[in-house]
mmCIF file of C-alpha atoms and ligand atoms in Angstrom:
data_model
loop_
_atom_site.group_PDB
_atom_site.id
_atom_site.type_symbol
_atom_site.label_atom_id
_atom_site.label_comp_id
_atom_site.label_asym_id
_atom_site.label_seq_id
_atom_site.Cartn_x
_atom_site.Cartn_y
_atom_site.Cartn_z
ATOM 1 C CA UNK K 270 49.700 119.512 83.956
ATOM 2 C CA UNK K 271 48.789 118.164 80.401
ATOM 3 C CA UNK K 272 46.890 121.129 79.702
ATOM 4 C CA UNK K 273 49.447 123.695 81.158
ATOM 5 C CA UNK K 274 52.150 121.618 78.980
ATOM 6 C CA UNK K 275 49.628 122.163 75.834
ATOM 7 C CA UNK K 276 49.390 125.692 76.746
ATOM 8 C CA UNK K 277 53.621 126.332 77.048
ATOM 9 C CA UNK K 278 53.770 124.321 73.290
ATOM 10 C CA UNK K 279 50.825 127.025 71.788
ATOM 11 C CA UNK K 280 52.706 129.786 73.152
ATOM 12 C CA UNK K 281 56.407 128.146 72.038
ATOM 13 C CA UNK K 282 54.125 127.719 68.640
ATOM 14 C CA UNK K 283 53.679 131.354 68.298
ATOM 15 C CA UNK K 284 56.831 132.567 69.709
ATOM 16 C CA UNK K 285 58.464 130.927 66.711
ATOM 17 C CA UNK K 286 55.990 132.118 64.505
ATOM 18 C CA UNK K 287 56.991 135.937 65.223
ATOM 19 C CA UNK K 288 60.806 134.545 65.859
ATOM 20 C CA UNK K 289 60.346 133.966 61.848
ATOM 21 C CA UNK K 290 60.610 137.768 60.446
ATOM 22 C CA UNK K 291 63.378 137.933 63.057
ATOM 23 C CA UNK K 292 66.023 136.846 61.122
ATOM 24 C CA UNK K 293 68.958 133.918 61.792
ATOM 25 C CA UNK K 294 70.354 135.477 64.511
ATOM 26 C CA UNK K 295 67.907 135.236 67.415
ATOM 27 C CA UNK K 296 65.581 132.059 67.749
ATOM 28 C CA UNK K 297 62.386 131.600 69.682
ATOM 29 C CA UNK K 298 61.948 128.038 71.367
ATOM 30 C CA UNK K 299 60.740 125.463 69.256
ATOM 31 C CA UNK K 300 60.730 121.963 71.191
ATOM 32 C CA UNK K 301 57.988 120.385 72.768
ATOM 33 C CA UNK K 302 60.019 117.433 74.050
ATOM 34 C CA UNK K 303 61.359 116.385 70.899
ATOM 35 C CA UNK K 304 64.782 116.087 69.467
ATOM 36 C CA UNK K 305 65.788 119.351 67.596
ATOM 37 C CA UNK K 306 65.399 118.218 63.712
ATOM 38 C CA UNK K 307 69.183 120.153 62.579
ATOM 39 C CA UNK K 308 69.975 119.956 58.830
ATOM 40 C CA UNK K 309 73.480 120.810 58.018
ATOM 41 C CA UNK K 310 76.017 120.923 55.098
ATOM 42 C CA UNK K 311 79.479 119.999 55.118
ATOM 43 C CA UNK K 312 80.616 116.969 57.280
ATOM 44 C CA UNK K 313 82.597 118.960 59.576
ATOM 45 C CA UNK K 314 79.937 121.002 60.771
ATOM 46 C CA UNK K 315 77.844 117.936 61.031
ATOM 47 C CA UNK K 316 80.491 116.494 63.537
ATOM 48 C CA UNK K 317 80.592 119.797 65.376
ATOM 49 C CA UNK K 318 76.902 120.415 66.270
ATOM 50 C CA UNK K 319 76.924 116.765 66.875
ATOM 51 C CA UNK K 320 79.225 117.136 69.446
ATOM 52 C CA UNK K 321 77.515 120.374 71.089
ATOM 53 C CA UNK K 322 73.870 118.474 70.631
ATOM 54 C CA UNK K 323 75.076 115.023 71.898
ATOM 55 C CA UNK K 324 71.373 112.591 71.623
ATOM 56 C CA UNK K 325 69.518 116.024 71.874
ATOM 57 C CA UNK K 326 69.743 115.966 68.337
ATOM 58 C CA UNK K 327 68.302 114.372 64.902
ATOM 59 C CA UNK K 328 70.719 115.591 62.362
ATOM 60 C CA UNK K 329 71.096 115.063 58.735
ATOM 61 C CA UNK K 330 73.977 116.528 56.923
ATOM 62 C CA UNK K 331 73.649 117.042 53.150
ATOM 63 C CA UNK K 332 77.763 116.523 52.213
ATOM 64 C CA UNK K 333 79.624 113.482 52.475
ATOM 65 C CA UNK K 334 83.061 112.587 52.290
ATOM 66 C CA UNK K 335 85.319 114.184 49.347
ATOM 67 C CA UNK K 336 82.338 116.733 48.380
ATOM 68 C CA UNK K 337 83.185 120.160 47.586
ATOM 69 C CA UNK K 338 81.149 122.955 49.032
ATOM 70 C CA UNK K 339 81.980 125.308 46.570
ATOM 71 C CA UNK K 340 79.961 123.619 43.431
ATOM 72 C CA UNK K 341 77.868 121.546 45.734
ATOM 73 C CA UNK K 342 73.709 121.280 44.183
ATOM 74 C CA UNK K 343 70.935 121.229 46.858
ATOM 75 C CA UNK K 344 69.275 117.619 44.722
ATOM 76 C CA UNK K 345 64.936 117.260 45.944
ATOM 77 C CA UNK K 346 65.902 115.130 48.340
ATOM 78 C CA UNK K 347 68.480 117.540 50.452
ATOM 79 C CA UNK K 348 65.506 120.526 49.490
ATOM 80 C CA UNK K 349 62.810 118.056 51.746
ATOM 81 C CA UNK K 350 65.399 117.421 54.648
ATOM 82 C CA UNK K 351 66.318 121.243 54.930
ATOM 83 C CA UNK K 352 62.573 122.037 54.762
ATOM 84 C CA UNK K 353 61.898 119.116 57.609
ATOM 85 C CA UNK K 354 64.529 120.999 59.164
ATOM 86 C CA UNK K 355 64.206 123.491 62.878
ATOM 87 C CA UNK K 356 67.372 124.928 62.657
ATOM 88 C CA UNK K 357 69.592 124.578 59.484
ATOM 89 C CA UNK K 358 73.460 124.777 60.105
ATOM 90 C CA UNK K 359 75.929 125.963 57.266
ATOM 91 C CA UNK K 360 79.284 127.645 56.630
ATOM 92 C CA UNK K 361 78.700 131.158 54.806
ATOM 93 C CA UNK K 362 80.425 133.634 53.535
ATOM 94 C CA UNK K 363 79.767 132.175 50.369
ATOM 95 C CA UNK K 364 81.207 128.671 50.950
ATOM 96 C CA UNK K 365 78.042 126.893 49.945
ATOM 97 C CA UNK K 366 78.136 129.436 46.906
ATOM 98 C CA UNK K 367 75.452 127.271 44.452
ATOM 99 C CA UNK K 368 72.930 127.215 47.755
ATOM 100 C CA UNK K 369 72.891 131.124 49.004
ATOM 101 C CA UNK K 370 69.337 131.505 47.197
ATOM 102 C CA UNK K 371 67.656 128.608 48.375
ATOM 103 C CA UNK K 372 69.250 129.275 52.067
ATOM 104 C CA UNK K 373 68.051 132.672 51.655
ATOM 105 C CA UNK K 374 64.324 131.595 50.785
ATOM 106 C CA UNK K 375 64.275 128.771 53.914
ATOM 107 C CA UNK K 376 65.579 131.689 56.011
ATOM 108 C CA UNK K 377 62.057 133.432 55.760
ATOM 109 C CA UNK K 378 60.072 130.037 57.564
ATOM 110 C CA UNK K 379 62.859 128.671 59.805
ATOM 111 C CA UNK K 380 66.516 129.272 61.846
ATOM 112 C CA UNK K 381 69.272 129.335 59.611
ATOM 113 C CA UNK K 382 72.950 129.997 60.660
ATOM 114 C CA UNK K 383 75.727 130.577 59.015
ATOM 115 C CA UNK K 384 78.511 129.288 61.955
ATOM 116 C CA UNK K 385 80.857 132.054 60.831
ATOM 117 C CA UNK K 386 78.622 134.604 61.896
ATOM 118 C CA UNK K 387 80.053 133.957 65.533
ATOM 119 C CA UNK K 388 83.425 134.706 63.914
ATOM 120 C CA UNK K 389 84.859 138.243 64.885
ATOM 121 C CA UNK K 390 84.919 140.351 61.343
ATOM 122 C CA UNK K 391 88.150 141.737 61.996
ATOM 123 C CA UNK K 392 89.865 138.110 62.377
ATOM 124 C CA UNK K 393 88.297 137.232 58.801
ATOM 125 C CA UNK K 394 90.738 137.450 55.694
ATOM 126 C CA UNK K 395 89.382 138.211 52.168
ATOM 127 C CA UNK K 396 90.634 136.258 49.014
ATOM 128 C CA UNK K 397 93.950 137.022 47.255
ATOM 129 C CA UNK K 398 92.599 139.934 44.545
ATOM 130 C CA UNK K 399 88.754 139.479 46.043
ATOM 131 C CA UNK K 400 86.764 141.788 48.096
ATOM 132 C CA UNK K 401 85.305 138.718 49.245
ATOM 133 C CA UNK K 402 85.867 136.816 52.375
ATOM 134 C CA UNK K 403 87.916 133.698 52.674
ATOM 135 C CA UNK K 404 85.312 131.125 53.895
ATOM 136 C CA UNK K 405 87.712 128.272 55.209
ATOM 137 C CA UNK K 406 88.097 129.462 58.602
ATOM 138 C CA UNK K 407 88.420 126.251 60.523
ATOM 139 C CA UNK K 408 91.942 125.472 59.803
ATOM 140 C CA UNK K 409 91.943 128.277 62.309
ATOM 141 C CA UNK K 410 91.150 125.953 65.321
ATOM 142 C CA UNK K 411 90.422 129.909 67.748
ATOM 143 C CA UNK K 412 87.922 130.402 64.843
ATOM 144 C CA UNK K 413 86.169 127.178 65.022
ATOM 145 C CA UNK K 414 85.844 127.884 68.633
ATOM 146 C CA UNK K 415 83.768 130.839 67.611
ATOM 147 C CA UNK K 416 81.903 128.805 65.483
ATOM 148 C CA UNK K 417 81.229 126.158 67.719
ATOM 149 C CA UNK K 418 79.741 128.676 70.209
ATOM 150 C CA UNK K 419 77.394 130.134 67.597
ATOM 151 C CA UNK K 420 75.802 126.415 67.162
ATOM 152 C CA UNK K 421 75.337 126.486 70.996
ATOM 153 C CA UNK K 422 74.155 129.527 71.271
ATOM 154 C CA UNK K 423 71.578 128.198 68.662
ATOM 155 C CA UNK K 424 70.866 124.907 70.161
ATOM 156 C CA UNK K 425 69.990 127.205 73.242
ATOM 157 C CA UNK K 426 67.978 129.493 72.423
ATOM 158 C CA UNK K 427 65.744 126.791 69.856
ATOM 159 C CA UNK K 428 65.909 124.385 73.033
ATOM 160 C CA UNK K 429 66.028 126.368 76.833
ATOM 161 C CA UNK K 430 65.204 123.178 78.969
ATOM 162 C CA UNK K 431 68.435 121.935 77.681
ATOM 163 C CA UNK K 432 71.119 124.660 77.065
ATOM 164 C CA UNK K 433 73.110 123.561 80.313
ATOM 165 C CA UNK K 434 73.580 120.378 78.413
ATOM 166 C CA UNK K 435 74.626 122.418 75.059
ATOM 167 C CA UNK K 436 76.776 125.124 77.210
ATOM 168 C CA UNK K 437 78.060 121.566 79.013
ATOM 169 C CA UNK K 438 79.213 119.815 75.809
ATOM 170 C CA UNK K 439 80.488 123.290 74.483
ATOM 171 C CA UNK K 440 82.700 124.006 77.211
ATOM 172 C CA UNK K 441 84.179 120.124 77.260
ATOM 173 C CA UNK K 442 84.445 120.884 73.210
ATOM 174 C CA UNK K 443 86.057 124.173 73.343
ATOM 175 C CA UNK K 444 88.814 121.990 76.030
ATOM 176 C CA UNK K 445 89.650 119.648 72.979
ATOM 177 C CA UNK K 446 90.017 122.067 70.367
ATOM 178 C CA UNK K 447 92.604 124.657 72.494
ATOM 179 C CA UNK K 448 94.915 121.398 73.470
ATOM 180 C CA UNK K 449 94.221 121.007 69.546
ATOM 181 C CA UNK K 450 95.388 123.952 68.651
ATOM 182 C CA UNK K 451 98.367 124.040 70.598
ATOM 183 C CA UNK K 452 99.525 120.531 69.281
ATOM 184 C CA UNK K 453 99.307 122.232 65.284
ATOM 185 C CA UNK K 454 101.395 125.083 66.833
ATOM 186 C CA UNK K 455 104.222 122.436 68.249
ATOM 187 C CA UNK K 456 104.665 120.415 65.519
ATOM 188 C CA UNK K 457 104.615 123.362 62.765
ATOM 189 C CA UNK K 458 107.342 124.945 64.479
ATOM 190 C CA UNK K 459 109.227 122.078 63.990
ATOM 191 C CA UNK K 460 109.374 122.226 59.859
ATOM 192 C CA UNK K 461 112.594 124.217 59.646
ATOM 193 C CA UNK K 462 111.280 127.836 58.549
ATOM 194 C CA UNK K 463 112.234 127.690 54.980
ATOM 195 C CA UNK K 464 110.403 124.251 54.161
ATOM 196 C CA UNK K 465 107.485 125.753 55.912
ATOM 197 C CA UNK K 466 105.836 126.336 52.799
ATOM 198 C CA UNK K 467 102.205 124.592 52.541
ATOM 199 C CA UNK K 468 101.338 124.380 47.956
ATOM 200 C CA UNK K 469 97.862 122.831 47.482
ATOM 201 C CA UNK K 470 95.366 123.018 44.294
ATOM 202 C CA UNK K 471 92.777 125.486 45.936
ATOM 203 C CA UNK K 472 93.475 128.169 48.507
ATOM 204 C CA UNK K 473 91.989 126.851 51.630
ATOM 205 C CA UNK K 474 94.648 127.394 54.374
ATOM 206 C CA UNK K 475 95.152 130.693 54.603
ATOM 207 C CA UNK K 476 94.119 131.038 58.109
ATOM 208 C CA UNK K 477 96.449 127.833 59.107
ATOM 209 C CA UNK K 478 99.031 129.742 57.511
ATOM 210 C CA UNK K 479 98.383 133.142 59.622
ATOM 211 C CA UNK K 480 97.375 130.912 62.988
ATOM 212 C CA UNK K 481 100.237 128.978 62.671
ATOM 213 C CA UNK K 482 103.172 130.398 60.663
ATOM 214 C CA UNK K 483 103.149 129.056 57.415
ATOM 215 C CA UNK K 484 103.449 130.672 53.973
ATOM 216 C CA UNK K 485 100.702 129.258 51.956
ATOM 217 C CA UNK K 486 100.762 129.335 47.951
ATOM 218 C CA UNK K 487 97.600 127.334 45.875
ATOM 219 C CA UNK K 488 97.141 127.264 42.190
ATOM 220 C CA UNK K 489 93.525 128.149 42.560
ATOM 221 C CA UNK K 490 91.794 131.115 44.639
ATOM 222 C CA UNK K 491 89.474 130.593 47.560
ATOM 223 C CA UNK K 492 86.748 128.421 45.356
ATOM 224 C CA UNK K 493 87.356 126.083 43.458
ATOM 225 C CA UNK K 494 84.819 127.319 40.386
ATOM 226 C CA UNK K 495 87.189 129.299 38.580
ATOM 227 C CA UNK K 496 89.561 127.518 36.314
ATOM 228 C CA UNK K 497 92.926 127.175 37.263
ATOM 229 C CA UNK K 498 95.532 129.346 34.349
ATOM 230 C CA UNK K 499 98.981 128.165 33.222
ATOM 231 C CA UNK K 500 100.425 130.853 34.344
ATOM 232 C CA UNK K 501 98.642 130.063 38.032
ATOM 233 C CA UNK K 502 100.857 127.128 37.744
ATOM 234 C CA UNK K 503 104.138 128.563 36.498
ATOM 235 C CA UNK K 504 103.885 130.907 39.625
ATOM 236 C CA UNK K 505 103.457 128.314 41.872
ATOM 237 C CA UNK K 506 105.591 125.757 40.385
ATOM 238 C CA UNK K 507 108.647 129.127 40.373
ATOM 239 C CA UNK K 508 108.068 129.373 44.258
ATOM 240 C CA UNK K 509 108.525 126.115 45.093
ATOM 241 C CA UNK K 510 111.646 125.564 43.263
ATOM 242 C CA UNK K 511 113.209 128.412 44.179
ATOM 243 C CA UNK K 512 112.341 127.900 47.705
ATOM 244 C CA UNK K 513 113.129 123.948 47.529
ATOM 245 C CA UNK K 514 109.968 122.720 49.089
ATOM 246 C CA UNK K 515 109.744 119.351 48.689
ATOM 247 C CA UNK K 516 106.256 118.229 48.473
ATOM 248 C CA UNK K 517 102.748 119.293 47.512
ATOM 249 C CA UNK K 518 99.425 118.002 48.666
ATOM 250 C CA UNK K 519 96.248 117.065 46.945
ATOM 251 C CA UNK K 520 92.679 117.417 48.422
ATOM 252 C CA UNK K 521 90.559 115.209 48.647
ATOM 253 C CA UNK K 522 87.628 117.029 47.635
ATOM 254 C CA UNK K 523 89.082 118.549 44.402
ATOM 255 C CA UNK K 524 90.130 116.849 41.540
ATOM 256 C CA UNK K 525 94.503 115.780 41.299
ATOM 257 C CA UNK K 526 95.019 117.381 37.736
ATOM 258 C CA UNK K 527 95.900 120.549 38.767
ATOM 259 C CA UNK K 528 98.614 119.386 40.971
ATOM 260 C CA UNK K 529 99.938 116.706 38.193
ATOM 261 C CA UNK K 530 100.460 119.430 35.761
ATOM 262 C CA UNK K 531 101.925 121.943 39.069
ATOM 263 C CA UNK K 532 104.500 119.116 39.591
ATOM 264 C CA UNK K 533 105.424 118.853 35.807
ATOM 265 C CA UNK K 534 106.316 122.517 35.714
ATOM 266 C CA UNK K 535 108.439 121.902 38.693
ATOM 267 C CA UNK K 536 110.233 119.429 36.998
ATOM 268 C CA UNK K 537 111.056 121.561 34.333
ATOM 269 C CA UNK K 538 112.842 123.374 36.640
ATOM 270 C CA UNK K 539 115.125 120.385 37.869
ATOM 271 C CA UNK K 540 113.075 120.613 41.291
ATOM 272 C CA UNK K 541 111.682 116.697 41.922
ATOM 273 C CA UNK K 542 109.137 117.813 44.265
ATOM 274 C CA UNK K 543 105.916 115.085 45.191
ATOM 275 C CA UNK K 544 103.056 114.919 46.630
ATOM 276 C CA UNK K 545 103.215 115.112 50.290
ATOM 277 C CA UNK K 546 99.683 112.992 50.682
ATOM 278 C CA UNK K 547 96.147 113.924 50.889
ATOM 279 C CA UNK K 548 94.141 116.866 52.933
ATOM 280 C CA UNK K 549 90.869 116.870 53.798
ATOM 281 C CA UNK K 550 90.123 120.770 53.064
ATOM 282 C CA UNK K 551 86.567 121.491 52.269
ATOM 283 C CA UNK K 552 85.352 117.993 53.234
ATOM 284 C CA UNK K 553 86.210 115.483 56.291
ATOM 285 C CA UNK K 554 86.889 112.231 55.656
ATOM 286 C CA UNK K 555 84.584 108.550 56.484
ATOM 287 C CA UNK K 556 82.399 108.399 59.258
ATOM 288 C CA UNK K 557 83.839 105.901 61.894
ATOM 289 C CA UNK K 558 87.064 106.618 60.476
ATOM 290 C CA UNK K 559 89.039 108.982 62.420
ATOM 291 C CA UNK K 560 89.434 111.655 60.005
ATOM 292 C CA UNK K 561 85.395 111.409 59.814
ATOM 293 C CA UNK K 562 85.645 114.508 62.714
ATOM 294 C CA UNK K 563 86.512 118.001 62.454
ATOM 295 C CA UNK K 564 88.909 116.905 65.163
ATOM 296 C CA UNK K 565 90.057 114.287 63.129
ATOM 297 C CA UNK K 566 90.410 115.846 60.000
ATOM 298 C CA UNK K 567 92.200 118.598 61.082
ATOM 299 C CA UNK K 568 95.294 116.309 63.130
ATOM 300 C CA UNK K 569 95.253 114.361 60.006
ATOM 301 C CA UNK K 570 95.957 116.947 57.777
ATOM 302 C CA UNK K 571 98.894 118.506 60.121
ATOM 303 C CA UNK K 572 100.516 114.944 60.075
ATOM 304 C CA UNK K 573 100.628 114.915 56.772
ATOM 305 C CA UNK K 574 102.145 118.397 56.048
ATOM 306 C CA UNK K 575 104.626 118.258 59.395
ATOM 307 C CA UNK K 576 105.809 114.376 58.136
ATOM 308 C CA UNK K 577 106.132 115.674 54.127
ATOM 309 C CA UNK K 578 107.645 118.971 54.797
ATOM 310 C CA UNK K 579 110.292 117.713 56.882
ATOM 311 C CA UNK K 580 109.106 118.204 60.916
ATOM 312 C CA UNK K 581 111.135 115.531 63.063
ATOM 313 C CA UNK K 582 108.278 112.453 63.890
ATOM 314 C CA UNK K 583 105.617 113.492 66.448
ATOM 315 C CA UNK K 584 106.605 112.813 69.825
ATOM 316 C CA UNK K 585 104.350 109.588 71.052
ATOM 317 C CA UNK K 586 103.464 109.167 67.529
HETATM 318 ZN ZN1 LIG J 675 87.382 125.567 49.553
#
């Protein structure tokens, strides 16, 4: 038994060996009774592949709390744990935009998936005045559904002897997030149309907006390395006076002076907007804190805009 067991991790050995020059998308099994060693970026996607892995799993995300993707710096010590890594998990088109070369490179020796690769290409938006696509999908909770299937897809293919128990967790997973989504549906339909108006620094809701009916305006584009322009801020700060909106939100992963100087324009225009509270956008919040999930994050932030923008309280809180 020992030796046929030997035999099965040789062959698993090799299998992954020619799996390399396959590229991300397919993935040869590469346990031999151990946990899966994931690496991942963002928090969110952390949570998520946690929650399709369950104790399958070792998994060490790179980005903490309030960290934006967009500018984010592999340092040596998150280039060791992606190289320890069997499978590396991270957002893509372009969100990680400072990593693509170094992702690229561990691609050649390892699995690495982008989770927007299980997105549908026709459901993805490009930026405002970009040919590029808009990378923050998973305000679109149908999209992170894709997503979450393409890490357990993954987790199955790098792990047979236990993809019911991925393909279990999934489907329990994929339950949460479609009561999830209808919830966001509910209580945006209750912000009286013209209110429903959703102003933050960098443009990161543009799939909430199409999912779940709300015009979306930011002072930035779809990453948060270009600059933002006065006249980026006159534009904005025109809409929402003219349109009365009465609050703004800041994110936590970018810094507030954009929005300061947004809400000082709109003053000059005798509109007394404020800021509505804090969204998690590119970055979940504390772990052990309930906006520490992707679940979590993303009720937070609808409480915040429904509450600000004028929705009638939640029913049951
Ligand atoms: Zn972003």
């Amino acid at each position: 038994m020992r030796r046929l067991l030997a035999v099965l991790v040789a062959l698993a050995g090799a299998l992954t060996l020619a799996g390399c020059t396959a590229e991300a998308s397919g993935t040869a099994p590469i346990t031999d009774g151990r946990p899966l060693r994931i690496t991942t970026t963002t928090n969110f996607i952390t949570d998520t592949v946690g929650r399709i892995g369950g104790d399958r799993l070792e998994v060490t995300g790179l980005m903490g709390p309030g960290v934006d993707p967009h500018l984010y710096r592999a340092s040596a010590g998150d280039v060791q744990a992606l190289r320890e890594a069997d499978i590396i998990f991270y957002g893509g088109l372009n969100l990680e935009g400072k990593m693509g070369d170094l992702l690229a490179d561990l691609g050649r020796s390892r699995t690495v998936r982008a989770v927007t690769d299980g997105i549908p290409r026709d459901q993805l938006l490009r930026g405002p005045g970009t040919s590029e696509a808009d990378p923050h999908v998973w305000f679109d909770v149908t999209l992170w559904q894709h997503a979450s299937r393409a890490i357990a897809e993954t987790l199955a293919a790098a792990d047979p002897g236990h993809a019911a128990d991925y393909r279990r967790n999934l489907d329990a997973y994929l339950a949460e997030l479609t009561s999830l989504d209808a919830g966001i549906r509910e209580r945006m339909a209750a912000v009286p149309a013209p209110r429903r108006v959703l102003v933050t620094s960098h443009d990161a809701f543009a799939y909430f907006g199409r999912r779940y009916a709300v015009e979306v305006a930011a002072i930035q584009g779809i990453s948060t390395a270009a600059e933002a322009t006065t006249a980026d801020i006159e534009r904005v700060a025109e809409l929402i006076a003219s349109r009365q909106v009465p609050a703004v939100f800041v994110e936590t992963s970018v810094p507030r002076q954009t929005i300061d100087a947004l809400l000082a324009a709109t003053a000059r225009r005798g509109h007394p907007a404020v800021v509505g509270g804090e969204l998690f956008t590119d970055a979940a919040g504390a772990p052990g804190t309930p906006e520490g999930s992707y679940l979590g994050m993303v009720r937070a932030n609808v409480d915040r805009i429904a509450d600000a923008l004028g929705a009638p309280a939640a029913a049951g809180g």
